[in-house]
Amino acid sequence: GNSVTQMEGPVTLSEEAFLTINCTYTATGYPSLFWYVQYPGEGLQLLLKATKADDKGSNKGFEATYRKETTSFHLEKGSVQVSDSAVYFCALPAGGGSEKLVFGKGTKLTVNP
Amino acid sequence: NAGVMQNPRHLVRRRGQEARLRCSPMKGHSHVYWYRQLPEEGLKFMVYLQKENIIDESGMPKERFSAEFPKEGPSILRIQQVVRGDSAAYFCASSQQGANEKLFFGSGTQLSVL
């Protein structure tokens, strides 16, 4: 089935720093790709998605581009804020006719003032 | 417009007891997923259900764990004879059309086994 490998954390940045969280995938075909975010004490929520190659998903200043050449979907933000502190998960459908999502291990981001 | 509702938020059980976790999906959603999150690990898929049917239970331990999503009422994840290793956060998610669409997650149930 499909799988995802995500940059391990934790990541600690100062406010207004540039953020990159790496995510690479292995998949049959070109499934949709997702980034989910989990704020402390909460469930996951969808941050952004891309449905086909070269698509760019964006939301709240975050961006990720679906790159089939490098099988990557790296998450970026030009200037992080303290409120961005959370755990970020890369995900994709498991494939093989399955309807489940497969998640990376998560990357914990802490942004200091 | 309530989101995915999970209860209880925290559940404490002693070894050997039963744990029942409830999940009410978003209105209009017929796909329900249960995931488990262990400390320092990602989310692990457990089971996928549609109304009255278990579609994929490939992530469920073979013993002690069961899930249902009846025609009426919430989805239930049931863990019998809990052990310390069952301590984790259990998340429920729902969607309208399956995994290629957006999943909406509940806030989770934190199960602690003493």
Coordinates of C-alpha atoms in Angstrom, one line a residue:
Chain A
G1 CA 0.0 0.0 0.0
N2 CA 0.9 3.7 -0.1
S3 CA 3.1 5.1 2.6
V4 CA 4.5 8.4 3.8
T5 CA 7.8 9.4 5.5
Q6 CA 7.9 12.6 7.4
M7 CA 10.7 14.6 8.9
E8 CA 11.1 13.8 12.5
G9 CA 11.0 16.6 15.0
P10 CA 10.8 18.3 17.2
V11 CA 11.3 21.6 15.4
T12 CA 11.9 24.8 17.4
L13 CA 11.8 28.2 15.6
S14 CA 11.7 31.8 16.6
E15 CA 8.7 33.9 15.5
E16 CA 8.9 35.1 11.8
A17 CA 11.4 32.3 10.9
F18 CA 10.9 30.2 7.7
L19 CA 9.5 26.8 8.2
T20 CA 9.9 23.6 6.1
I21 CA 8.7 20.2 7.1
N22 CA 9.7 17.5 4.7
C23 CA 7.3 14.8 3.6
T24 CA 8.0 12.1 0.9
Y25 CA 5.5 9.4 -0.2
T26 CA 5.4 6.1 -2.0
A27 CA 2.2 5.5 -3.9
T28 CA 0.6 3.7 -6.8
G29 CA -0.9 6.3 -9.1
Y30 CA -1.4 9.9 -8.0
P31 CA -3.5 10.0 -4.9
S32 CA -4.5 13.2 -3.1
L33 CA -2.0 14.4 -0.5
F34 CA -2.9 16.1 2.8
W35 CA -1.4 18.0 5.7
Y36 CA -3.2 17.9 8.9
V37 CA -2.5 19.9 12.0
Q38 CA -3.1 19.0 15.7
Y39 CA -3.2 21.8 18.2
P40 CA -2.6 20.9 21.9
G41 CA -5.4 19.0 23.4
E42 CA -7.4 18.8 20.1
G43 CA -8.1 16.5 17.3
L44 CA -6.6 16.8 13.9
Q45 CA -7.9 19.2 11.4
L46 CA -7.2 19.5 7.7
L47 CA -4.6 22.2 6.9
L48 CA -4.3 21.9 3.2
K49 CA -4.5 19.3 0.4
A50 CA -3.5 18.8 -3.2
T51 CA -5.3 16.5 -5.6
K52 CA -2.9 16.1 -8.5
A53 CA 0.7 16.5 -9.6
D54 CA 2.0 20.1 -9.5
D55 CA -1.0 21.3 -7.5
K56 CA -0.2 23.7 -4.7
G57 CA -2.3 23.5 -1.6
S58 CA -2.4 26.6 0.6
N59 CA -4.1 27.8 3.8
K60 CA -3.2 30.2 6.7
G61 CA 0.1 31.1 5.0
F62 CA 1.1 27.5 4.7
E63 CA 1.9 25.9 1.3
A64 CA 2.8 22.5 -0.1
T65 CA 3.3 21.5 -3.7
Y66 CA 2.6 18.0 -5.0
R67 CA 5.8 17.0 -6.8
K68 CA 5.7 13.7 -8.6
E69 CA 9.3 13.9 -9.8
T70 CA 10.6 13.9 -6.2
T71 CA 7.5 12.2 -4.7
S72 CA 7.4 15.0 -2.1
F73 CA 4.9 17.2 -0.5
H74 CA 6.9 19.5 1.8
L75 CA 5.1 21.9 4.0
E76 CA 6.4 25.5 4.1
K77 CA 5.5 28.8 5.7
G78 CA 7.5 32.0 5.2
S79 CA 7.0 33.5 8.6
V80 CA 5.8 31.4 11.5
Q81 CA 3.8 32.7 14.5
V82 CA 3.6 31.4 18.1
S83 CA 0.1 30.3 17.3
D84 CA 1.5 27.9 14.7
S85 CA 2.9 25.7 17.5
A86 CA 1.3 22.3 16.9
V87 CA 2.0 18.8 15.5
Y88 CA 1.8 18.5 11.8
F89 CA 1.0 15.3 9.9
C90 CA 1.4 14.4 6.3
A91 CA -1.1 11.9 5.0
L92 CA -2.4 10.1 1.9
P93 CA -5.0 7.4 1.1
A94 CA -3.7 3.9 1.8
G95 CA -4.5 2.8 -1.8
G96 CA -5.4 -0.7 -3.0
G97 CA -9.1 0.0 -2.8
S98 CA -8.8 1.0 0.9
E99 CA -10.6 4.1 2.1
K100 CA -8.3 4.7 5.1
L101 CA -5.8 7.5 5.4
V102 CA -2.1 6.7 6.2
F103 CA -0.4 9.3 8.4
G104 CA 3.2 10.2 9.0
K105 CA 4.5 10.1 12.5
G106 CA 4.0 13.8 13.0
T107 CA 6.4 16.7 13.4
K108 CA 6.1 18.8 16.6
L109 CA 6.7 22.5 15.9
T110 CA 7.3 25.0 18.7
V111 CA 7.5 28.7 17.9
N112 CA 9.0 30.9 20.5
P113 CA 8.3 34.7 20.7
Chain B
N1 CA -23.5 22.8 13.2
A2 CA -21.8 20.4 15.6
G3 CA -18.6 18.7 14.5
V4 CA -17.5 15.2 15.3
M5 CA -18.4 14.5 19.0
Q6 CA -16.5 12.1 21.1
N7 CA -17.1 11.1 24.6
P8 CA -15.9 10.8 27.2
R9 CA -13.0 13.1 26.8
H10 CA -11.0 11.2 29.4
L11 CA -11.6 7.7 30.6
V12 CA -9.8 5.9 33.4
R13 CA -10.1 2.2 33.7
R14 CA -8.4 -0.5 35.8
R15 CA -6.8 -3.5 34.2
G16 CA -9.4 -6.0 33.2
Q17 CA -12.3 -3.6 32.9
E18 CA -14.2 -2.7 29.8
A19 CA -13.8 0.7 27.9
R20 CA -16.5 2.1 25.7
L21 CA -15.7 5.0 23.5
R22 CA -18.4 6.9 21.6
C23 CA -18.4 8.9 18.5
S24 CA -21.1 10.8 16.8
P25 CA -20.1 11.8 13.2
M26 CA -20.9 15.1 11.6
K27 CA -24.4 15.4 10.4
G28 CA -24.8 13.8 7.0
H29 CA -21.6 11.8 7.2
S30 CA -21.9 8.1 6.8
H31 CA -18.2 7.1 6.9
V32 CA -16.5 6.7 10.3
Y33 CA -12.9 5.9 11.1
W34 CA -11.2 5.1 14.4
Y35 CA -7.5 5.9 14.9
R36 CA -5.2 5.3 17.9
Q37 CA -2.4 7.7 18.8
L38 CA 0.3 6.4 21.1
P39 CA 2.8 8.7 22.8
E40 CA 5.5 9.8 20.4
E41 CA 3.9 8.0 17.5
G42 CA 1.6 8.9 14.7
L43 CA -1.9 8.0 14.1
K44 CA -2.6 4.3 13.5
F45 CA -5.7 3.3 11.6
M46 CA -7.9 0.8 13.5
V47 CA -11.2 0.5 11.7
Y48 CA -13.5 2.0 9.0
L49 CA -17.2 1.7 9.2
Q50 CA -20.3 2.7 7.3
K51 CA -23.7 2.5 8.8
E52 CA -24.3 -1.0 10.1
N53 CA -21.2 -2.3 8.3
I54 CA -17.5 -2.8 9.1
I55 CA -15.7 -2.1 5.9
D56 CA -12.1 -2.4 6.9
E57 CA -10.9 -3.6 10.3
S58 CA -7.3 -4.4 9.3
G59 CA -5.9 -2.2 12.0
M60 CA -7.9 -3.7 14.9
P61 CA -6.2 -6.1 17.3
K62 CA -7.6 -9.5 16.8
E63 CA -8.8 -9.9 20.4
R64 CA -10.6 -7.7 22.9
F65 CA -11.4 -4.9 20.4
S66 CA -14.6 -4.4 18.5
A67 CA -16.4 -1.6 16.8
E68 CA -19.9 -0.9 15.6
F69 CA -21.8 1.9 13.9
P70 CA -25.5 1.1 14.2
K71 CA -28.3 2.5 12.2
E72 CA -29.3 4.7 15.0
G73 CA -26.9 6.3 17.5
P74 CA -23.2 6.8 17.7
S75 CA -20.3 4.6 16.7
I76 CA -18.9 2.6 19.6
L77 CA -15.3 1.4 20.0
R78 CA -15.3 -1.3 22.7
I79 CA -12.2 -2.6 24.4
Q80 CA -12.7 -5.6 26.7
Q81 CA -10.3 -6.5 29.6
V82 CA -8.1 -3.5 29.1
V83 CA -4.4 -3.7 29.7
R84 CA -1.9 -0.9 30.3
G85 CA -0.8 -1.0 26.7
D86 CA -4.2 0.2 25.6
S87 CA -3.6 3.6 27.2
A88 CA -3.7 6.0 24.3
A89 CA -5.7 8.7 22.6
Y90 CA -8.4 7.4 20.4
F91 CA -9.7 9.6 17.7
C92 CA -12.8 9.2 15.6
A93 CA -13.1 10.9 12.2
S94 CA -16.0 11.1 9.7
S95 CA -16.4 12.0 6.1
Q96 CA -19.1 12.2 3.5
Q97 CA -17.4 10.3 0.8
G98 CA -14.4 8.4 2.1
A99 CA -10.7 8.9 2.4
N100 CA -10.1 11.1 -0.6
E101 CA -12.3 13.7 0.9
K102 CA -11.7 15.8 3.9
L103 CA -11.8 13.9 7.2
F104 CA -13.2 15.7 10.2
F105 CA -11.8 14.6 13.5
G106 CA -13.2 14.6 17.0
S107 CA -11.2 15.9 20.0
G108 CA -10.4 12.3 21.0
T109 CA -10.8 10.2 24.1
Q110 CA -7.8 9.8 26.3
L111 CA -7.9 6.3 27.8
S112 CA -5.7 5.7 30.8
V113 CA -5.4 2.2 32.2
L114 CA -4.3 1.9 35.8

